[in-house]
Amino acid sequence: MKIEKLNEDKIRITLNLEDLKEKDIDFHAFMSNSIESQEIFLDMLEEAEKEVGFVTEDYRIMIEALAMADGNFILTVTRLAPEKEKSVLKKKKVHIKRKRHTLDTKKAIYCFVSFEEFCEFCNFLNNSILKNLNDFIKCISLYSYNDSFYLVFSDITMNPNLLKVFTSSITEFARFVPNSSLFESKIKEYGNLIIKDTAINTCIKHFC
């Protein structure tokens, strides 16, 4: 993790693939404003205070998060006007300004720990508003690699509301794989293609 002080009220935090793996971070979970993501942010702010003297106590914080094509996360942290009331041991509320990288909506890869988990997800879709997923995602392929199963989505054209439903649903069954384009090249070379282009429809037809 690299921390740079841009000015008195702004720093940049760069997380590489090893940092993401160590902190168990993926883009969708990272942007979800969950308790876990809030705790990760607070840990980073504490580290920034130690390394570059960036004090955020009693300040409002805004974080701009950007996923890069090389797999890195770039966080720009800005501290805003101090809060008038001081609170003891009060956690800061982090305001996140989302920046979407094009890969976030055009391509995505999710990892299932087993084929059974993948089938459970397909069964869930078959009974939800996402049943006709291929109407919004042109190609959905399934690969096996290192004892896991990877679902590769290409040419995603969902509207924002439906995309939110989709990402919330699939994360109940699988984890998002960062740096999707590079990882797709890896599994195409070293993994095994199980179902090409129509993975979900094929699974629903034969296994659900």
PDB file of C-alpha atoms in Angstrom:
ATOM      1  CA  MET A   1       0.000   0.000   0.000  1.00  0.00           C
ATOM      2  CA  LYS A   2       1.395   3.380  -1.052  1.00  0.00           C
ATOM      3  CA  ILE A   3       0.295   6.613   0.633  1.00  0.00           C
ATOM      4  CA  GLU A   4       1.074  10.005  -0.940  1.00  0.00           C
ATOM      5  CA  LYS A   5       0.261  13.425   0.526  1.00  0.00           C
ATOM      6  CA  LEU A   6      -1.010  15.618  -2.330  1.00  0.00           C
ATOM      7  CA  ASN A   7      -1.624  18.691  -0.150  1.00  0.00           C
ATOM      8  CA  GLU A   8      -2.629  19.527   3.410  1.00  0.00           C
ATOM      9  CA  ASP A   9      -6.165  18.234   2.887  1.00  0.00           C
ATOM     10  CA  LYS A  10      -5.742  15.484   0.320  1.00  0.00           C
ATOM     11  CA  ILE A  11      -3.865  12.179   0.026  1.00  0.00           C
ATOM     12  CA  ARG A  12      -3.734   9.364  -2.508  1.00  0.00           C
ATOM     13  CA  ILE A  13      -3.701   5.702  -1.454  1.00  0.00           C
ATOM     14  CA  THR A  14      -2.680   3.083  -4.021  1.00  0.00           C
ATOM     15  CA  LEU A  15      -3.492  -0.586  -3.408  1.00  0.00           C
ATOM     16  CA  ASN A  16      -1.913  -3.225  -5.644  1.00  0.00           C
ATOM     17  CA  LEU A  17      -3.059  -6.796  -6.221  1.00  0.00           C
ATOM     18  CA  GLU A  18      -1.149  -8.091  -3.184  1.00  0.00           C
ATOM     19  CA  ASP A  19      -2.760  -5.437  -0.965  1.00  0.00           C
ATOM     20  CA  LEU A  20      -6.211  -6.347  -2.280  1.00  0.00           C
ATOM     21  CA  LYS A  21      -5.580 -10.028  -1.611  1.00  0.00           C
ATOM     22  CA  GLU A  22      -4.228  -9.351   1.881  1.00  0.00           C
ATOM     23  CA  LYS A  23      -7.219  -7.186   2.813  1.00  0.00           C
ATOM     24  CA  ASP A  24      -9.697  -9.459   0.953  1.00  0.00           C
ATOM     25  CA  ILE A  25     -11.010  -6.529  -1.119  1.00  0.00           C
ATOM     26  CA  ASP A  26     -13.032  -6.676  -4.333  1.00  0.00           C
ATOM     27  CA  PHE A  27     -14.450  -3.659  -6.171  1.00  0.00           C
ATOM     28  CA  HIS A  28     -18.159  -4.307  -5.567  1.00  0.00           C
ATOM     29  CA  ALA A  29     -17.737  -5.084  -1.869  1.00  0.00           C
ATOM     30  CA  PHE A  30     -15.347  -2.148  -1.509  1.00  0.00           C
ATOM     31  CA  MET A  31     -17.960   0.286  -2.892  1.00  0.00           C
ATOM     32  CA  SER A  32     -20.888  -1.114  -0.939  1.00  0.00           C
ATOM     33  CA  ASN A  33     -20.523   1.088   2.190  1.00  0.00           C
ATOM     34  CA  SER A  34     -20.767  -2.050   4.328  1.00  0.00           C
ATOM     35  CA  ILE A  35     -19.476  -2.206   7.887  1.00  0.00           C
ATOM     36  CA  GLU A  36     -16.469  -4.164   6.629  1.00  0.00           C
ATOM     37  CA  SER A  37     -15.580  -1.563   3.992  1.00  0.00           C
ATOM     38  CA  GLN A  38     -15.954   1.234   6.560  1.00  0.00           C
ATOM     39  CA  GLU A  39     -13.511  -0.574   8.859  1.00  0.00           C
ATOM     40  CA  ILE A  40     -11.018  -0.983   6.008  1.00  0.00           C
ATOM     41  CA  PHE A  41     -11.200   2.763   5.288  1.00  0.00           C
ATOM     42  CA  LEU A  42     -10.656   3.619   8.940  1.00  0.00           C
ATOM     43  CA  ASP A  43      -7.591   1.360   9.109  1.00  0.00           C
ATOM     44  CA  MET A  44      -6.168   3.118   6.051  1.00  0.00           C
ATOM     45  CA  LEU A  45      -6.768   6.537   7.590  1.00  0.00           C
ATOM     46  CA  GLU A  46      -4.956   5.477  10.752  1.00  0.00           C
ATOM     47  CA  GLU A  47      -2.006   4.304   8.625  1.00  0.00           C
ATOM     48  CA  ALA A  48      -2.029   7.602   6.702  1.00  0.00           C
ATOM     49  CA  GLU A  49      -1.867   9.527   9.965  1.00  0.00           C
ATOM     50  CA  LYS A  50       1.193   7.527  11.033  1.00  0.00           C
ATOM     51  CA  GLU A  51       3.013   7.733   7.696  1.00  0.00           C
ATOM     52  CA  VAL A  52       2.331  11.249   6.384  1.00  0.00           C
ATOM     53  CA  GLY A  53       0.690  13.036   9.320  1.00  0.00           C
ATOM     54  CA  PHE A  54      -2.725  13.203   7.666  1.00  0.00           C
ATOM     55  CA  VAL A  55      -4.987  13.804  10.673  1.00  0.00           C
ATOM     56  CA  THR A  56      -8.712  13.260  10.092  1.00  0.00           C
ATOM     57  CA  GLU A  57     -10.107  13.450  13.616  1.00  0.00           C
ATOM     58  CA  ASP A  58     -13.159  15.755  13.736  1.00  0.00           C
ATOM     59  CA  TYR A  59     -13.060  16.187   9.936  1.00  0.00           C
ATOM     60  CA  ARG A  60     -15.608  15.020   7.392  1.00  0.00           C
ATOM     61  CA  ILE A  61     -14.016  12.677   4.855  1.00  0.00           C
ATOM     62  CA  MET A  62     -14.703  12.143   1.148  1.00  0.00           C
ATOM     63  CA  ILE A  63     -13.110   9.230  -0.700  1.00  0.00           C
ATOM     64  CA  GLU A  64     -12.984   8.822  -4.472  1.00  0.00           C
ATOM     65  CA  ALA A  65     -12.327   5.186  -5.421  1.00  0.00           C
ATOM     66  CA  LEU A  66     -11.188   4.099  -8.893  1.00  0.00           C
ATOM     67  CA  ALA A  67     -10.410   0.563 -10.113  1.00  0.00           C
ATOM     68  CA  MET A  68      -7.607   0.651 -12.683  1.00  0.00           C
ATOM     69  CA  ALA A  69      -7.102  -1.673 -15.658  1.00  0.00           C
ATOM     70  CA  ASP A  70      -3.893  -3.056 -14.097  1.00  0.00           C
ATOM     71  CA  GLY A  71      -5.838  -4.298 -11.063  1.00  0.00           C
ATOM     72  CA  ASN A  72      -4.824  -1.487  -8.703  1.00  0.00           C
ATOM     73  CA  PHE A  73      -7.237   0.600  -6.624  1.00  0.00           C
ATOM     74  CA  ILE A  74      -6.622   4.343  -6.416  1.00  0.00           C
ATOM     75  CA  LEU A  75      -8.239   6.115  -3.452  1.00  0.00           C
ATOM     76  CA  THR A  76      -8.179   9.906  -3.262  1.00  0.00           C
ATOM     77  CA  VAL A  77      -9.024  11.002   0.275  1.00  0.00           C
ATOM     78  CA  THR A  78     -10.070  14.597   0.957  1.00  0.00           C
ATOM     79  CA  ARG A  79     -10.719  16.008   4.400  1.00  0.00           C
ATOM     80  CA  LEU A  80     -13.415  18.657   4.512  1.00  0.00           C
ATOM     81  CA  ALA A  81     -14.244  21.383   7.037  1.00  0.00           C
ATOM     82  CA  PRO A  82     -13.894  20.178  10.656  1.00  0.00           C
ATOM     83  CA  GLU A  83     -17.040  19.189  12.534  1.00  0.00           C
ATOM     84  CA  LYS A  84     -17.897  21.681  15.247  1.00  0.00           C
ATOM     85  CA  GLU A  85     -18.867  19.102  17.820  1.00  0.00           C
ATOM     86  CA  LYS A  86     -16.137  16.785  19.057  1.00  0.00           C
ATOM     87  CA  SER A  87     -17.117  13.261  19.953  1.00  0.00           C
ATOM     88  CA  VAL A  88     -15.182  10.734  21.973  1.00  0.00           C
ATOM     89  CA  LEU A  89     -14.415   7.458  20.170  1.00  0.00           C
ATOM     90  CA  LYS A  90     -17.005   8.317  17.504  1.00  0.00           C
ATOM     91  CA  LYS A  91     -16.402   6.623  14.169  1.00  0.00           C
ATOM     92  CA  LYS A  92     -16.205   8.883  11.137  1.00  0.00           C
ATOM     93  CA  LYS A  93     -18.879   8.613   8.475  1.00  0.00           C
ATOM     94  CA  VAL A  94     -17.166   8.117   5.155  1.00  0.00           C
ATOM     95  CA  HIS A  95     -18.738   9.690   2.066  1.00  0.00           C
ATOM     96  CA  ILE A  96     -17.738   7.848  -1.102  1.00  0.00           C
ATOM     97  CA  LYS A  97     -17.897   9.345  -4.568  1.00  0.00           C
ATOM     98  CA  ARG A  98     -18.103   6.440  -6.970  1.00  0.00           C
ATOM     99  CA  LYS A  99     -16.114   6.400 -10.201  1.00  0.00           C
ATOM    100  CA  ARG A 100     -16.925   3.517 -12.521  1.00  0.00           C
ATOM    101  CA  HIS A 101     -14.211   2.095 -14.748  1.00  0.00           C
ATOM    102  CA  THR A 102     -15.466   0.872 -18.105  1.00  0.00           C
ATOM    103  CA  LEU A 103     -14.414  -2.679 -17.262  1.00  0.00           C
ATOM    104  CA  ASP A 104     -16.800  -2.584 -14.306  1.00  0.00           C
ATOM    105  CA  THR A 105     -19.830  -2.556 -16.634  1.00  0.00           C
ATOM    106  CA  LYS A 106     -18.506  -4.249 -19.798  1.00  0.00           C
ATOM    107  CA  LYS A 107     -16.878  -7.314 -18.272  1.00  0.00           C
ATOM    108  CA  ALA A 108     -17.024  -9.075 -14.917  1.00  0.00           C
ATOM    109  CA  ILE A 109     -15.801 -12.382 -13.476  1.00  0.00           C
ATOM    110  CA  TYR A 110     -17.143 -14.132 -10.383  1.00  0.00           C
ATOM    111  CA  CYS A 111     -15.608 -17.118  -8.611  1.00  0.00           C
ATOM    112  CA  PHE A 112     -17.710 -19.978  -7.236  1.00  0.00           C
ATOM    113  CA  VAL A 113     -16.111 -22.404  -4.794  1.00  0.00           C
ATOM    114  CA  SER A 114     -17.950 -25.352  -6.357  1.00  0.00           C
ATOM    115  CA  PHE A 115     -20.155 -26.305  -9.280  1.00  0.00           C
ATOM    116  CA  GLU A 116     -22.989 -26.820  -6.805  1.00  0.00           C
ATOM    117  CA  GLU A 117     -22.745 -23.172  -5.733  1.00  0.00           C
ATOM    118  CA  PHE A 118     -22.971 -22.152  -9.379  1.00  0.00           C
ATOM    119  CA  CYS A 119     -26.074 -24.325  -9.838  1.00  0.00           C
ATOM    120  CA  GLU A 120     -27.669 -22.771  -6.749  1.00  0.00           C
ATOM    121  CA  PHE A 121     -27.093 -19.319  -8.220  1.00  0.00           C
ATOM    122  CA  CYS A 122     -28.670 -20.383 -11.527  1.00  0.00           C
ATOM    123  CA  ASN A 123     -31.647 -21.828  -9.675  1.00  0.00           C
ATOM    124  CA  PHE A 124     -32.025 -18.539  -7.824  1.00  0.00           C
ATOM    125  CA  LEU A 125     -31.952 -16.613 -11.121  1.00  0.00           C
ATOM    126  CA  ASN A 126     -34.568 -18.916 -12.607  1.00  0.00           C
ATOM    127  CA  ASN A 127     -37.000 -17.742  -9.938  1.00  0.00           C
ATOM    128  CA  SER A 128     -36.130 -14.030  -9.984  1.00  0.00           C
ATOM    129  CA  ILE A 129     -36.514 -10.941 -12.163  1.00  0.00           C
ATOM    130  CA  LEU A 130     -33.065 -11.769 -13.574  1.00  0.00           C
ATOM    131  CA  LYS A 131     -34.328 -14.954 -15.233  1.00  0.00           C
ATOM    132  CA  ASN A 132     -33.640 -13.676 -18.755  1.00  0.00           C
ATOM    133  CA  LEU A 133     -30.094 -12.563 -17.987  1.00  0.00           C
ATOM    134  CA  ASN A 134     -28.859 -13.206 -21.528  1.00  0.00           C
ATOM    135  CA  ASP A 135     -31.084 -10.359 -22.709  1.00  0.00           C
ATOM    136  CA  PHE A 136     -28.689  -8.002 -20.897  1.00  0.00           C
ATOM    137  CA  ILE A 137     -25.393  -9.902 -21.056  1.00  0.00           C
ATOM    138  CA  LYS A 138     -24.354 -11.192 -24.461  1.00  0.00           C
ATOM    139  CA  CYS A 139     -21.871 -13.874 -23.396  1.00  0.00           C
ATOM    140  CA  ILE A 140     -21.826 -15.829 -20.110  1.00  0.00           C
ATOM    141  CA  SER A 141     -19.132 -18.532 -20.025  1.00  0.00           C
ATOM    142  CA  LEU A 142     -18.122 -20.948 -17.271  1.00  0.00           C
ATOM    143  CA  TYR A 143     -14.514 -22.043 -16.674  1.00  0.00           C
ATOM    144  CA  SER A 144     -12.856 -24.311 -14.122  1.00  0.00           C
ATOM    145  CA  TYR A 145      -9.455 -23.310 -12.735  1.00  0.00           C
ATOM    146  CA  ASN A 146      -7.584 -24.368  -9.585  1.00  0.00           C
ATOM    147  CA  ASP A 147     -10.567 -26.283  -8.161  1.00  0.00           C
ATOM    148  CA  SER A 148     -12.888 -23.279  -8.506  1.00  0.00           C
ATOM    149  CA  PHE A 149     -15.435 -22.247 -11.125  1.00  0.00           C
ATOM    150  CA  TYR A 150     -15.361 -18.861 -12.814  1.00  0.00           C
ATOM    151  CA  LEU A 151     -18.351 -17.236 -14.498  1.00  0.00           C
ATOM    152  CA  VAL A 152     -17.245 -14.724 -17.142  1.00  0.00           C
ATOM    153  CA  PHE A 153     -19.722 -12.026 -18.201  1.00  0.00           C
ATOM    154  CA  SER A 154     -19.023 -10.034 -21.386  1.00  0.00           C
ATOM    155  CA  ASP A 155     -20.857  -7.140 -23.072  1.00  0.00           C
ATOM    156  CA  ILE A 156     -23.020  -6.185 -20.090  1.00  0.00           C
ATOM    157  CA  THR A 157     -25.819  -3.773 -21.065  1.00  0.00           C
ATOM    158  CA  MET A 158     -27.941  -3.677 -17.901  1.00  0.00           C
ATOM    159  CA  ASN A 159     -29.451  -0.455 -16.678  1.00  0.00           C
ATOM    160  CA  PRO A 160     -28.016   0.780 -13.336  1.00  0.00           C
ATOM    161  CA  ASN A 161     -30.961  -0.411 -11.242  1.00  0.00           C
ATOM    162  CA  LEU A 162     -30.924  -3.931 -12.667  1.00  0.00           C
ATOM    163  CA  LEU A 163     -27.128  -4.062 -12.426  1.00  0.00           C
ATOM    164  CA  LYS A 164     -27.402  -3.229  -8.724  1.00  0.00           C
ATOM    165  CA  VAL A 165     -29.878  -6.077  -8.212  1.00  0.00           C
ATOM    166  CA  PHE A 166     -27.616  -8.435 -10.130  1.00  0.00           C
ATOM    167  CA  THR A 167     -24.420  -7.601  -8.220  1.00  0.00           C
ATOM    168  CA  SER A 168     -26.233  -7.791  -4.877  1.00  0.00           C
ATOM    169  CA  SER A 169     -27.628 -11.212  -5.808  1.00  0.00           C
ATOM    170  CA  ILE A 170     -24.505 -12.875  -7.171  1.00  0.00           C
ATOM    171  CA  THR A 171     -22.322 -11.813  -4.239  1.00  0.00           C
ATOM    172  CA  GLU A 172     -24.471 -14.068  -2.058  1.00  0.00           C
ATOM    173  CA  PHE A 173     -23.098 -17.028  -4.010  1.00  0.00           C
ATOM    174  CA  ALA A 174     -19.700 -15.964  -5.394  1.00  0.00           C
ATOM    175  CA  ARG A 175     -16.937 -13.394  -5.019  1.00  0.00           C
ATOM    176  CA  PHE A 176     -15.997 -10.765  -7.581  1.00  0.00           C
ATOM    177  CA  VAL A 177     -12.597 -11.191  -9.267  1.00  0.00           C
ATOM    178  CA  PRO A 178     -10.710  -7.867  -9.667  1.00  0.00           C
ATOM    179  CA  ASN A 179      -8.870  -6.992 -12.884  1.00  0.00           C
ATOM    180  CA  SER A 180     -11.305  -9.051 -14.936  1.00  0.00           C
ATOM    181  CA  SER A 181      -9.761  -8.621 -18.399  1.00  0.00           C
ATOM    182  CA  LEU A 182      -6.293  -9.799 -17.379  1.00  0.00           C
ATOM    183  CA  PHE A 183      -7.684 -12.658 -15.312  1.00  0.00           C
ATOM    184  CA  GLU A 184      -9.873 -13.759 -18.238  1.00  0.00           C
ATOM    185  CA  SER A 185      -6.736 -14.179 -20.359  1.00  0.00           C
ATOM    186  CA  LYS A 186      -5.219 -16.291 -17.592  1.00  0.00           C
ATOM    187  CA  ILE A 187      -8.143 -18.697 -17.218  1.00  0.00           C
ATOM    188  CA  LYS A 188      -8.518 -18.982 -21.001  1.00  0.00           C
ATOM    189  CA  GLU A 189      -4.894 -20.109 -21.168  1.00  0.00           C
ATOM    190  CA  TYR A 190      -4.669 -22.288 -18.056  1.00  0.00           C
ATOM    191  CA  GLY A 191      -8.272 -23.141 -17.188  1.00  0.00           C
ATOM    192  CA  ASN A 192     -10.877 -25.391 -18.789  1.00  0.00           C
ATOM    193  CA  LEU A 193     -13.916 -24.045 -20.641  1.00  0.00           C
ATOM    194  CA  ILE A 194     -16.988 -25.849 -19.271  1.00  0.00           C
ATOM    195  CA  ILE A 195     -19.857 -23.968 -20.978  1.00  0.00           C
ATOM    196  CA  LYS A 196     -19.377 -21.314 -23.646  1.00  0.00           C
ATOM    197  CA  ASP A 197     -21.554 -18.170 -23.929  1.00  0.00           C
ATOM    198  CA  THR A 198     -24.796 -19.659 -22.472  1.00  0.00           C
ATOM    199  CA  ALA A 199     -23.593 -21.000 -19.130  1.00  0.00           C
ATOM    200  CA  ILE A 200     -26.570 -19.905 -17.031  1.00  0.00           C
ATOM    201  CA  ASN A 201     -29.273 -20.968 -19.514  1.00  0.00           C
ATOM    202  CA  THR A 202     -27.540 -24.318 -20.014  1.00  0.00           C
ATOM    203  CA  CYS A 203     -27.297 -24.926 -16.277  1.00  0.00           C
ATOM    204  CA  ILE A 204     -30.961 -24.003 -15.742  1.00  0.00           C
ATOM    205  CA  LYS A 205     -31.988 -26.353 -18.550  1.00  0.00           C
ATOM    206  CA  HIS A 206     -29.958 -29.388 -17.451  1.00  0.00           C
ATOM    207  CA  PHE A 207     -29.235 -29.035 -13.710  1.00  0.00           C
ATOM    208  CA  CYS A 208     -32.008 -26.947 -12.095  1.00  0.00           C
TER     209      CYS A 208
END
